[in-house]
PDB file of C-alpha atoms and ligand atoms in Angstrom:
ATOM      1  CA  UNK A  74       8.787 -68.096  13.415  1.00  0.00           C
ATOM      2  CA  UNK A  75       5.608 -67.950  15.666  1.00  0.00           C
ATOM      3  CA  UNK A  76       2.427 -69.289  14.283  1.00  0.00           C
ATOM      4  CA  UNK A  77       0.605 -68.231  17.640  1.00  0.00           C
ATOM      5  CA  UNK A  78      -3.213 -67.344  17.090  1.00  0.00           C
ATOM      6  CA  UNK A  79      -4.337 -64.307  19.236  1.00  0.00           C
ATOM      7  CA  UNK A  80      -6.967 -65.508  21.195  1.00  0.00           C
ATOM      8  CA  UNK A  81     -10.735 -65.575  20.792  1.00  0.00           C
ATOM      9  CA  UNK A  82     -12.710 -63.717  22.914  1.00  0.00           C
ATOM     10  CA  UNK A  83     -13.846 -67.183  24.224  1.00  0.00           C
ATOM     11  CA  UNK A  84     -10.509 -67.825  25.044  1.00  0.00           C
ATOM     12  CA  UNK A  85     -10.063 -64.496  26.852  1.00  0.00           C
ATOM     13  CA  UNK A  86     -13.252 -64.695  28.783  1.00  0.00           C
ATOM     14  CA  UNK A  87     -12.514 -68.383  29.758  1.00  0.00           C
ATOM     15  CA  UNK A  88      -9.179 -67.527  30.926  1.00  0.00           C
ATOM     16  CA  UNK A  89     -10.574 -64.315  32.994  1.00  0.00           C
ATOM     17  CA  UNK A  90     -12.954 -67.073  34.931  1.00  0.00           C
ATOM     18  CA  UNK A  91      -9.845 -69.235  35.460  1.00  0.00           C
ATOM     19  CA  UNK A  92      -7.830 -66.756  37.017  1.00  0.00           C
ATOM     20  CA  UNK A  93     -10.906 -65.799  39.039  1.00  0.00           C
ATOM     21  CA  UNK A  94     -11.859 -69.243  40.149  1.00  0.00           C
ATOM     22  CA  UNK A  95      -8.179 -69.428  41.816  1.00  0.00           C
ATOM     23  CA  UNK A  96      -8.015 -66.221  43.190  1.00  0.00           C
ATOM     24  CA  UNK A  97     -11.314 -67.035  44.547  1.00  0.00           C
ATOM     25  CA  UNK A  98      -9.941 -70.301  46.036  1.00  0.00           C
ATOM     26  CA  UNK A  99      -6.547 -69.061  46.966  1.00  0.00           C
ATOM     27  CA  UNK A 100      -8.377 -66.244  49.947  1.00  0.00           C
ATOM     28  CA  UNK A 101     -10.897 -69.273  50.787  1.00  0.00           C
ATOM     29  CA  UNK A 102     -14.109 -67.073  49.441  1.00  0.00           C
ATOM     30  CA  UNK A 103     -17.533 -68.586  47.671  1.00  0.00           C
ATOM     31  CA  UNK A 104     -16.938 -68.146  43.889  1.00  0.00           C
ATOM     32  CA  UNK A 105     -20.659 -67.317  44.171  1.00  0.00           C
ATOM     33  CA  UNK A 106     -19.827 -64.237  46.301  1.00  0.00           C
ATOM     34  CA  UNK A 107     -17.742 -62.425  43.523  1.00  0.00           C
ATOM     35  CA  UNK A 108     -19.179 -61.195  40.153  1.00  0.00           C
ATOM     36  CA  UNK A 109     -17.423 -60.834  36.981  1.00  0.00           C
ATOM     37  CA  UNK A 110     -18.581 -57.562  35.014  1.00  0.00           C
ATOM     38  CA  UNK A 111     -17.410 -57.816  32.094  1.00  0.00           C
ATOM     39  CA  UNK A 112     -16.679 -53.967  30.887  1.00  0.00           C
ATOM     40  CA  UNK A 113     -18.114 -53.484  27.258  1.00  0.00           C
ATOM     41  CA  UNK A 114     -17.379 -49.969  26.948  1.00  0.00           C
ATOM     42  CA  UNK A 115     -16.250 -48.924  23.119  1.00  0.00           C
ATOM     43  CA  UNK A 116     -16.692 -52.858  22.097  1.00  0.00           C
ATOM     44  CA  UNK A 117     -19.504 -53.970  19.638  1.00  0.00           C
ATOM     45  CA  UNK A 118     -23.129 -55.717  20.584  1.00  0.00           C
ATOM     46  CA  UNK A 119     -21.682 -58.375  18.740  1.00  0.00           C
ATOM     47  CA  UNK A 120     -19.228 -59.378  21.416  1.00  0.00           C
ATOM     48  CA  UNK A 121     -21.621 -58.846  24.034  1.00  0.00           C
ATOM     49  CA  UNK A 122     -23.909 -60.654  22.436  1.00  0.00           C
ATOM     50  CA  UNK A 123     -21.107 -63.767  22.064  1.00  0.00           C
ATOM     51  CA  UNK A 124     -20.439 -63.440  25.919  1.00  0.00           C
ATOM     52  CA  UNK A 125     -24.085 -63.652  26.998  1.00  0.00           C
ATOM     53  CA  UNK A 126     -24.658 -67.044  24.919  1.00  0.00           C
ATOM     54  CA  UNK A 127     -21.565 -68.420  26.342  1.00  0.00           C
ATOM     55  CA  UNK A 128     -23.428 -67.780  29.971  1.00  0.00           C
ATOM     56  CA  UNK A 129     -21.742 -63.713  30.969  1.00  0.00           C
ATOM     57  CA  UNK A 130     -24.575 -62.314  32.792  1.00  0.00           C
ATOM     58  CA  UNK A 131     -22.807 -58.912  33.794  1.00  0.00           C
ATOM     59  CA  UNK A 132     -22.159 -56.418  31.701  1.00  0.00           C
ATOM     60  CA  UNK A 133     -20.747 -52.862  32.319  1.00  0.00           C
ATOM     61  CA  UNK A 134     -21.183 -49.760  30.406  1.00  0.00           C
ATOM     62  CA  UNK A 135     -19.170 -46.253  31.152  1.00  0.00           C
ATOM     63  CA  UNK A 136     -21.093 -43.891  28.796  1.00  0.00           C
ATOM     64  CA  UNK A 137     -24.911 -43.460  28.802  1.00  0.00           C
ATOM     65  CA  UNK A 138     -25.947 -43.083  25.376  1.00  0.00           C
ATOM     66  CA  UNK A 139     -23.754 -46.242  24.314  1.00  0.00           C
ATOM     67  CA  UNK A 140     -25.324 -47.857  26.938  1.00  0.00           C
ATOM     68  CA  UNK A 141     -28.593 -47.146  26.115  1.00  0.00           C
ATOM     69  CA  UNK A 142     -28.161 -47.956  22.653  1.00  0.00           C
ATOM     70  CA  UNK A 143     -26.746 -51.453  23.220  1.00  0.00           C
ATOM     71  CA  UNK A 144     -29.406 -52.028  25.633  1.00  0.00           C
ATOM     72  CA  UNK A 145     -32.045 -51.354  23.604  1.00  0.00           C
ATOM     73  CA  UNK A 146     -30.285 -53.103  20.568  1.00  0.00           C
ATOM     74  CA  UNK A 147     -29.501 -56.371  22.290  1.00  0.00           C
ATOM     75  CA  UNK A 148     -33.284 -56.583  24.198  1.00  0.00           C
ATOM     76  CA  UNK A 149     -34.733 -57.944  21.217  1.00  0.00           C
ATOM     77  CA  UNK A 150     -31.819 -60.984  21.539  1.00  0.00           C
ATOM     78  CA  UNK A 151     -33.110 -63.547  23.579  1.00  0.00           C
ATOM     79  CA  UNK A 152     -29.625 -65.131  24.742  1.00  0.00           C
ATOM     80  CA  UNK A 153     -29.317 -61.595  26.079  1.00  0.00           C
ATOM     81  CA  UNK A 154     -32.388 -61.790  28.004  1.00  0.00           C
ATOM     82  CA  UNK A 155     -30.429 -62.232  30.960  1.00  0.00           C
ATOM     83  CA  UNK A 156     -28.196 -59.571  31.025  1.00  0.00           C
ATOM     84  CA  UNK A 157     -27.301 -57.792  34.064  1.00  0.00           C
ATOM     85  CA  UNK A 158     -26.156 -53.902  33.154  1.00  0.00           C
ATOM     86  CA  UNK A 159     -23.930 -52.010  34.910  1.00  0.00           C
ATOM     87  CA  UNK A 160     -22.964 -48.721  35.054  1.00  0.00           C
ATOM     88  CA  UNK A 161     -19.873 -47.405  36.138  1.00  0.00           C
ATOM     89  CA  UNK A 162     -18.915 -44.492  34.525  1.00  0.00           C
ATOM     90  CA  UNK A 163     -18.746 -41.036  35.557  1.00  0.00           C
ATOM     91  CA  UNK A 164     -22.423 -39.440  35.514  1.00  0.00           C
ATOM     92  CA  UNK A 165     -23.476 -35.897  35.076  1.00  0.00           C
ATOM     93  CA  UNK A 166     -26.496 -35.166  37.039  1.00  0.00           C
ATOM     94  CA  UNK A 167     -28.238 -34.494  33.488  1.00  0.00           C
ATOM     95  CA  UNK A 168     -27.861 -37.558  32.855  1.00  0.00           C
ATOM     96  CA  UNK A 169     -29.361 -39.154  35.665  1.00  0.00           C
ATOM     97  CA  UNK A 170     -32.230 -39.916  33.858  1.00  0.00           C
ATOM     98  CA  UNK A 171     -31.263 -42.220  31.893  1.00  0.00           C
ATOM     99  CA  UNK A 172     -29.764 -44.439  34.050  1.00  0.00           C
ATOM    100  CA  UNK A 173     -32.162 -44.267  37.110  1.00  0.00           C
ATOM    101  CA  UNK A 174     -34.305 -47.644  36.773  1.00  0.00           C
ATOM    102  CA  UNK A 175     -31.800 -48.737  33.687  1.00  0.00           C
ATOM    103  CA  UNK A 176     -29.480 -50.766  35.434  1.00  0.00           C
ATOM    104  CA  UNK A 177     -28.981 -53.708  38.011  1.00  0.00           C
ATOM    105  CA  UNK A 178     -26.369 -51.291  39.815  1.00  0.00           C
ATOM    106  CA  UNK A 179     -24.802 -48.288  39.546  1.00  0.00           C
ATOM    107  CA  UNK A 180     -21.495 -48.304  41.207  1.00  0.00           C
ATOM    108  CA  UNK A 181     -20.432 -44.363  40.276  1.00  0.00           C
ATOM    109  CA  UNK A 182     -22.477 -41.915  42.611  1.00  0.00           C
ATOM    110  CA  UNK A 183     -20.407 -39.515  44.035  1.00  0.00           C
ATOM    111  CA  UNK A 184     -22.276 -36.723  44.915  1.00  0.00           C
ATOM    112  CA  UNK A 185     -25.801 -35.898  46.953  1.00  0.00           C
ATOM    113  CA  UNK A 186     -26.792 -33.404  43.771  1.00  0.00           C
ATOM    114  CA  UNK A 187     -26.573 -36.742  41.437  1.00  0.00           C
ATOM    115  CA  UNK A 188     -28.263 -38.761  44.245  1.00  0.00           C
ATOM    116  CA  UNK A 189     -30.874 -36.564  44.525  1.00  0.00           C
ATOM    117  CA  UNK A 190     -31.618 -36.279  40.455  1.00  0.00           C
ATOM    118  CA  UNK A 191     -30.678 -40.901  40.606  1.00  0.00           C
ATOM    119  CA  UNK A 192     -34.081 -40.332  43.090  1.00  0.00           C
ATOM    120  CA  UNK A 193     -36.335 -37.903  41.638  1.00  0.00           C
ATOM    121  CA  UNK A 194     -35.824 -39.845  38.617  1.00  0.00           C
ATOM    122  CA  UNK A 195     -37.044 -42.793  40.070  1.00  0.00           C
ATOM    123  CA  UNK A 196     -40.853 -44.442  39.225  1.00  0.00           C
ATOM    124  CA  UNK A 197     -43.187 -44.606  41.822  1.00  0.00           C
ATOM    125  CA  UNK A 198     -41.892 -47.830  44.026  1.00  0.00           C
ATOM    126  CA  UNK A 199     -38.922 -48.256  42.152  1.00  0.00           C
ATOM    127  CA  UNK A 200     -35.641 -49.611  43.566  1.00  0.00           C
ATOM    128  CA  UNK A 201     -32.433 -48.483  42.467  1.00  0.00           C
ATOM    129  CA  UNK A 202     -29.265 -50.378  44.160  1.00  0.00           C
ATOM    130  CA  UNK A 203     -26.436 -48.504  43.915  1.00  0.00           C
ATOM    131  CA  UNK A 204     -23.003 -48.300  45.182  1.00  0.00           C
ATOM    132  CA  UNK A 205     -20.509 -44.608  46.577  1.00  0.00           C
ATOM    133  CA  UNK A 206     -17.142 -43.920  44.206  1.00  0.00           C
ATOM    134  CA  UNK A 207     -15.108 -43.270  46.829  1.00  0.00           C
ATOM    135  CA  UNK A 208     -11.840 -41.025  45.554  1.00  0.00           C
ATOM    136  CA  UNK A 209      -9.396 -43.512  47.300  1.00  0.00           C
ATOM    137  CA  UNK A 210      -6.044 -41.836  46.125  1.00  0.00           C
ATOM    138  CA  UNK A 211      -7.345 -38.525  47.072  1.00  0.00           C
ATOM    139  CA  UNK A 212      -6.442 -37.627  43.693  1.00  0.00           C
ATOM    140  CA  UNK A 213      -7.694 -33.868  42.686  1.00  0.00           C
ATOM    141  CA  UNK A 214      -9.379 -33.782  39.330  1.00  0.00           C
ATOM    142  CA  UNK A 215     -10.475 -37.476  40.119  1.00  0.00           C
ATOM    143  CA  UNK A 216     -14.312 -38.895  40.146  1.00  0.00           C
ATOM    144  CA  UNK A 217     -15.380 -39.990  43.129  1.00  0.00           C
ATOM    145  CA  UNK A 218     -16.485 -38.619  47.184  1.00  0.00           C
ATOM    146  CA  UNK A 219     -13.276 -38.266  49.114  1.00  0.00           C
ATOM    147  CA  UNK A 220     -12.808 -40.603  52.013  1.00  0.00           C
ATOM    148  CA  UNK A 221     -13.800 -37.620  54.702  1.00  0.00           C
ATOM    149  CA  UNK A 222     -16.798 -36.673  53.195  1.00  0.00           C
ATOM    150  CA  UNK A 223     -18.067 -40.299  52.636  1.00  0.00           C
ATOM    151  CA  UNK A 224     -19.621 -40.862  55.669  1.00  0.00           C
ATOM    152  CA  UNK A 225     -22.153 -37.541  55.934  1.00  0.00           C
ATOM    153  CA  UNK A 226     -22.545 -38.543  51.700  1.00  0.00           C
ATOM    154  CA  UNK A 227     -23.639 -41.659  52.556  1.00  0.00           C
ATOM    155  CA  UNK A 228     -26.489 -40.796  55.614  1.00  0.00           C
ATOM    156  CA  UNK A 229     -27.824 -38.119  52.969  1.00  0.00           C
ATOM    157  CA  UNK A 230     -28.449 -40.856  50.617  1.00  0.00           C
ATOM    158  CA  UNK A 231     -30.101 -43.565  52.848  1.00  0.00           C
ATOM    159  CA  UNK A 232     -32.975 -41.062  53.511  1.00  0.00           C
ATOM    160  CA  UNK A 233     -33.666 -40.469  49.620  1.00  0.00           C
ATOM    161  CA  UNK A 234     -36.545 -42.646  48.128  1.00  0.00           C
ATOM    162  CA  UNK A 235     -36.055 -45.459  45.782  1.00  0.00           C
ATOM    163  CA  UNK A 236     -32.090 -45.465  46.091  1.00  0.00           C
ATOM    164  CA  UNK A 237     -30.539 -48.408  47.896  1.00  0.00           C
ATOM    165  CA  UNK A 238     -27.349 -48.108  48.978  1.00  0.00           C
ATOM    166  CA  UNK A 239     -25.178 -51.673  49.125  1.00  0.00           C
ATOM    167  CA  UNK A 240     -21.564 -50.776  49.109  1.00  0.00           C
ATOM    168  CA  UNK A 241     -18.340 -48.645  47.902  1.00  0.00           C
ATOM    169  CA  UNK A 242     -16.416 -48.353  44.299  1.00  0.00           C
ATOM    170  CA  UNK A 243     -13.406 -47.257  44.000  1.00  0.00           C
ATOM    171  CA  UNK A 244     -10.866 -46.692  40.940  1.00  0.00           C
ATOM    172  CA  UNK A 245      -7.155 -46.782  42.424  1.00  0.00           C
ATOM    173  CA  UNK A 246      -4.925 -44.326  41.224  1.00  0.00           C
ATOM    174  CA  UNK A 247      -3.410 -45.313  37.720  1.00  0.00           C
ATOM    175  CA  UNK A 248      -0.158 -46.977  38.806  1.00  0.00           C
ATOM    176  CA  UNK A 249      -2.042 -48.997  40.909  1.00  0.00           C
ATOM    177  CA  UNK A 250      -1.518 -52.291  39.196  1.00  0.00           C
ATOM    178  CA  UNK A 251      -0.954 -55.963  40.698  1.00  0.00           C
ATOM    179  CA  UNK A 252      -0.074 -55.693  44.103  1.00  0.00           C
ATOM    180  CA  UNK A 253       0.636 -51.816  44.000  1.00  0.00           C
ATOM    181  CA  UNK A 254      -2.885 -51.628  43.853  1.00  0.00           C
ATOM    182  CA  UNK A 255      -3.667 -53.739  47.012  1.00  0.00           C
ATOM    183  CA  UNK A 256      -3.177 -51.036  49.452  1.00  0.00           C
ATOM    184  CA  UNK A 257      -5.984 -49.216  48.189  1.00  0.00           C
ATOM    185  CA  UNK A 258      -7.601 -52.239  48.206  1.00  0.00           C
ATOM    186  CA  UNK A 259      -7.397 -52.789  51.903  1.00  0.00           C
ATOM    187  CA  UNK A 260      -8.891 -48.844  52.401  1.00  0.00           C
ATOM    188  CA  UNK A 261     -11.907 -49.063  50.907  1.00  0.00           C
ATOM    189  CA  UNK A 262     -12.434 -52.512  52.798  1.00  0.00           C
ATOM    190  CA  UNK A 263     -11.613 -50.109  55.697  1.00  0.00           C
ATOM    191  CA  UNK A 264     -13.755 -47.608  54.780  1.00  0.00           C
ATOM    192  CA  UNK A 265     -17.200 -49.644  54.028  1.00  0.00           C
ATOM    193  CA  UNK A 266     -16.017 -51.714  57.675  1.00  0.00           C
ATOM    194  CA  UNK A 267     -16.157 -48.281  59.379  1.00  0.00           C
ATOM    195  CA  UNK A 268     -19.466 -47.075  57.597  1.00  0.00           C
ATOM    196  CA  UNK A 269     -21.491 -50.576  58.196  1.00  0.00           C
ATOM    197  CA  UNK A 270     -20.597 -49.517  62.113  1.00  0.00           C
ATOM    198  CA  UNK A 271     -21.765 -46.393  61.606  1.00  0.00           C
ATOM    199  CA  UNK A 272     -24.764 -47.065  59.875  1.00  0.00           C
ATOM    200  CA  UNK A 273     -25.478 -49.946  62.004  1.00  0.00           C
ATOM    201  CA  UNK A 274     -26.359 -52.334  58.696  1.00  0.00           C
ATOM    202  CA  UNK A 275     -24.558 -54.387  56.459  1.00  0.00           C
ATOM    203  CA  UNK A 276     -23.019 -52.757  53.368  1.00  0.00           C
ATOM    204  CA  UNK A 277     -22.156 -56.239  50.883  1.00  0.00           C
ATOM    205  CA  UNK A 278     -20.725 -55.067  48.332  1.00  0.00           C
ATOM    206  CA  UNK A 279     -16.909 -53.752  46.997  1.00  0.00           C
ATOM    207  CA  UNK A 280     -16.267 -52.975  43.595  1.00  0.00           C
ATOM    208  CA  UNK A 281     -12.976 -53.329  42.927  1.00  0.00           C
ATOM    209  CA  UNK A 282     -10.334 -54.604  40.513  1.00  0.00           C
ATOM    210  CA  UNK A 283      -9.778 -54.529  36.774  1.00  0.00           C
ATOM    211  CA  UNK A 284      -7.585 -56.513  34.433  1.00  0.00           C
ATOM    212  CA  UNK A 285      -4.363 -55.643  36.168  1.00  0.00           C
ATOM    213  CA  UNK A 286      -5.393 -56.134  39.341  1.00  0.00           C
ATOM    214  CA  UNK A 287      -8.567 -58.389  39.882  1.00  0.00           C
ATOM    215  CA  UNK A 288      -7.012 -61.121  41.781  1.00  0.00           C
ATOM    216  CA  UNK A 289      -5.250 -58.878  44.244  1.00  0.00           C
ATOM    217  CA  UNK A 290      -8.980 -57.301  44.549  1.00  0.00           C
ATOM    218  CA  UNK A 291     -10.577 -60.569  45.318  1.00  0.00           C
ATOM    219  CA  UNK A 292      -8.055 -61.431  48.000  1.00  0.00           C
ATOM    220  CA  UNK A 293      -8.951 -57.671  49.756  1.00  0.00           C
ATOM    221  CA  UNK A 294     -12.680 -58.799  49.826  1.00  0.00           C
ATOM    222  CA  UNK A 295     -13.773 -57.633  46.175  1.00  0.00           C
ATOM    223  CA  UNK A 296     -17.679 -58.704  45.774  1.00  0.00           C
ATOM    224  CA  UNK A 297     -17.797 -57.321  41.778  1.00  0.00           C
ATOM    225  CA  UNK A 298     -14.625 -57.135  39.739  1.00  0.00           C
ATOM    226  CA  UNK A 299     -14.569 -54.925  36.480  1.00  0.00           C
ATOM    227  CA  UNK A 300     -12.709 -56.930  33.969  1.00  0.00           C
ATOM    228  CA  UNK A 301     -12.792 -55.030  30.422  1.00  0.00           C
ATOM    229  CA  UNK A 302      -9.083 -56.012  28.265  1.00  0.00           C
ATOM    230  CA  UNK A 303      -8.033 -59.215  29.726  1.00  0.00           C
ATOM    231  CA  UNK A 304     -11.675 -60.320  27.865  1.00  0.00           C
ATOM    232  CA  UNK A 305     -12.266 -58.323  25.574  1.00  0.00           C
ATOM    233  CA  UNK A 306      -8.784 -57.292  24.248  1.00  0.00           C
ATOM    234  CA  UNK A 307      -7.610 -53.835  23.094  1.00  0.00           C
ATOM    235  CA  UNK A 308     -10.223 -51.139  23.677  1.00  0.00           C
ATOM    236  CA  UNK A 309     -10.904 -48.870  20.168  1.00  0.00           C
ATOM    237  CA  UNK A 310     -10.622 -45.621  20.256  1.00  0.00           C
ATOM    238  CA  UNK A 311     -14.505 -44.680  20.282  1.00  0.00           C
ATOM    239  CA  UNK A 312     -17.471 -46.773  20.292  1.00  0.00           C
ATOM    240  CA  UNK A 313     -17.846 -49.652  17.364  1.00  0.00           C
ATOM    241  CA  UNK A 314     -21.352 -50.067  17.586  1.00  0.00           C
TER     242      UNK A 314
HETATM  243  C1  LIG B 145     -12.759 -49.166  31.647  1.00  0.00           C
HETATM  244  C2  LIG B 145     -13.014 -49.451  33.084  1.00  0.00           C
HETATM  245  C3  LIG B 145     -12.728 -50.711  33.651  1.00  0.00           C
HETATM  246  C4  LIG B 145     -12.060 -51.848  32.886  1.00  0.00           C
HETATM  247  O1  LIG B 145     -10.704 -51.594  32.742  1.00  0.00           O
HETATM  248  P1  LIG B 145      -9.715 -52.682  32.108  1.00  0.00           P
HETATM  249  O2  LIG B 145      -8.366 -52.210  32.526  1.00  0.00           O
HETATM  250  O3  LIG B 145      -9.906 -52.627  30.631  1.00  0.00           O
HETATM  251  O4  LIG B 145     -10.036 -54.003  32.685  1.00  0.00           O
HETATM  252  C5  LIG B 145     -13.068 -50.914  34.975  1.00  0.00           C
HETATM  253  N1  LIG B 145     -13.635 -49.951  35.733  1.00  0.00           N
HETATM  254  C6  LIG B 145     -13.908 -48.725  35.230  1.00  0.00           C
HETATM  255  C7  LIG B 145     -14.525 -47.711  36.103  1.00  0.00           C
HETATM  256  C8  LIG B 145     -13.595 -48.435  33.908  1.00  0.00           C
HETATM  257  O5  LIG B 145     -13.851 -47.216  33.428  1.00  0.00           O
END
């Protein structure tokens, strides 16, 4: 009989940093140069909460009321004080005010219409960094600009105020796991190469990988990974919290 403890979300998050410190070393990158969010959609302030004393600074959030509610929950936590959010969900241009100025980075814009309500929505001299979905498999019915239309997307949004743009997202299609998902991988590397020449700037940042497939993202030149089961286990149904 097996007496085998699941693990603790200690554990979990621990072995997530292992696996990213080798991946890391394995393609010869700066561990500095790649960020762990950890994705807290559906999970409980509680966890975060555990995470951020244990030293997780990056947190990502799919769903804009949740969001806002942990947010505002876990500011009065001082071990949380230094909490990066992150969102990287789907966003309805209704909702772009409440994310504009509510997060370190907002990796989903996919459109010039949610764009231009991310920058109206801005304060006077605010900054919002955020990052283009790009639609890598094409896939109809999927979030995200498709790779043709990226590059016009992205001049349209360098000229709106108080939006800075700093890379590309992508979400592979779903049987993109492990190295199935490293082709995709390798195009939106492609795609943000080709953009930085024709922007004539530096884009730095790729989000890309998840639990399945975070180390093959790393070796393709991931800058933020989105880790949310292999740390935090099982995702319920619906929000805890
Ligand atoms: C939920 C989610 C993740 C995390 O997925 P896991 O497979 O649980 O690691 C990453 N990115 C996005 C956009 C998500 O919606």
């Amino acid at each position: 009989m097996s007496h085998v403890l699941a693990p603790t979300l200690r554990e979990r998050w621990m072995a997530v940093r292992e696996g990213l410190d080798n991946a890391v070393q394995a393609s010869g990158r700066r561990r500095e140069d790649v960020c762990l969010v950890a994705v807290s959609k559906y999970h409980p302030t509680a966890a975060i909460a555990e995470l951020a004393a244990l030293g997780q600074k990056d947190f990502g959030e799919n769903y804009m009321q949740e969001a806002r509610a942990k947010q505002t929950e876990l500011e009065k936590n001082p071990a949380c004080a230094a909490i990066r959010w992150h969102a990287i969900g789907a966003l309805q241009t209704n909702k772009a005010k409440d994310a504009a100025g509510h997060f370190a980075l907002i990796h989903s814009v996919d459109s010039l219409k949610l764009a231009e309500a991310l920058s109206r929505r801005m304060p006077e001299g605010g900054m919002q960094d955020i990052l283009l979905q790009v639609n890598i498999g094409e896939e109809p019915q999927k979030a995200g600009v498709h790779p043709d239309a990226l590059a016009e997307l992205a001049e349209s949004v360098e000229n709106l105020p108080g939006l800075r743009l700093l890379g590309l997202m992508c979400l592979p299609p779903r049987c993109g796991e492990g190295e199935a998902a490293r082709p995709w991988f390798v195009r939106l590397r492609e795609l943000r190469d080709a953009l930085e020449r024709r922007l004539g700037r530096s884009l730095p940042h790729l989000s890309m990988g998840m639990s399945g497939d975070f180390r093959q993202a790393v070796e393709e030149g991931a800058t933020l990974v989105r880790v949310g089961t292999d740390i935090f286990g099982p995702r319920p149904n619906r929000p805890v919290s």
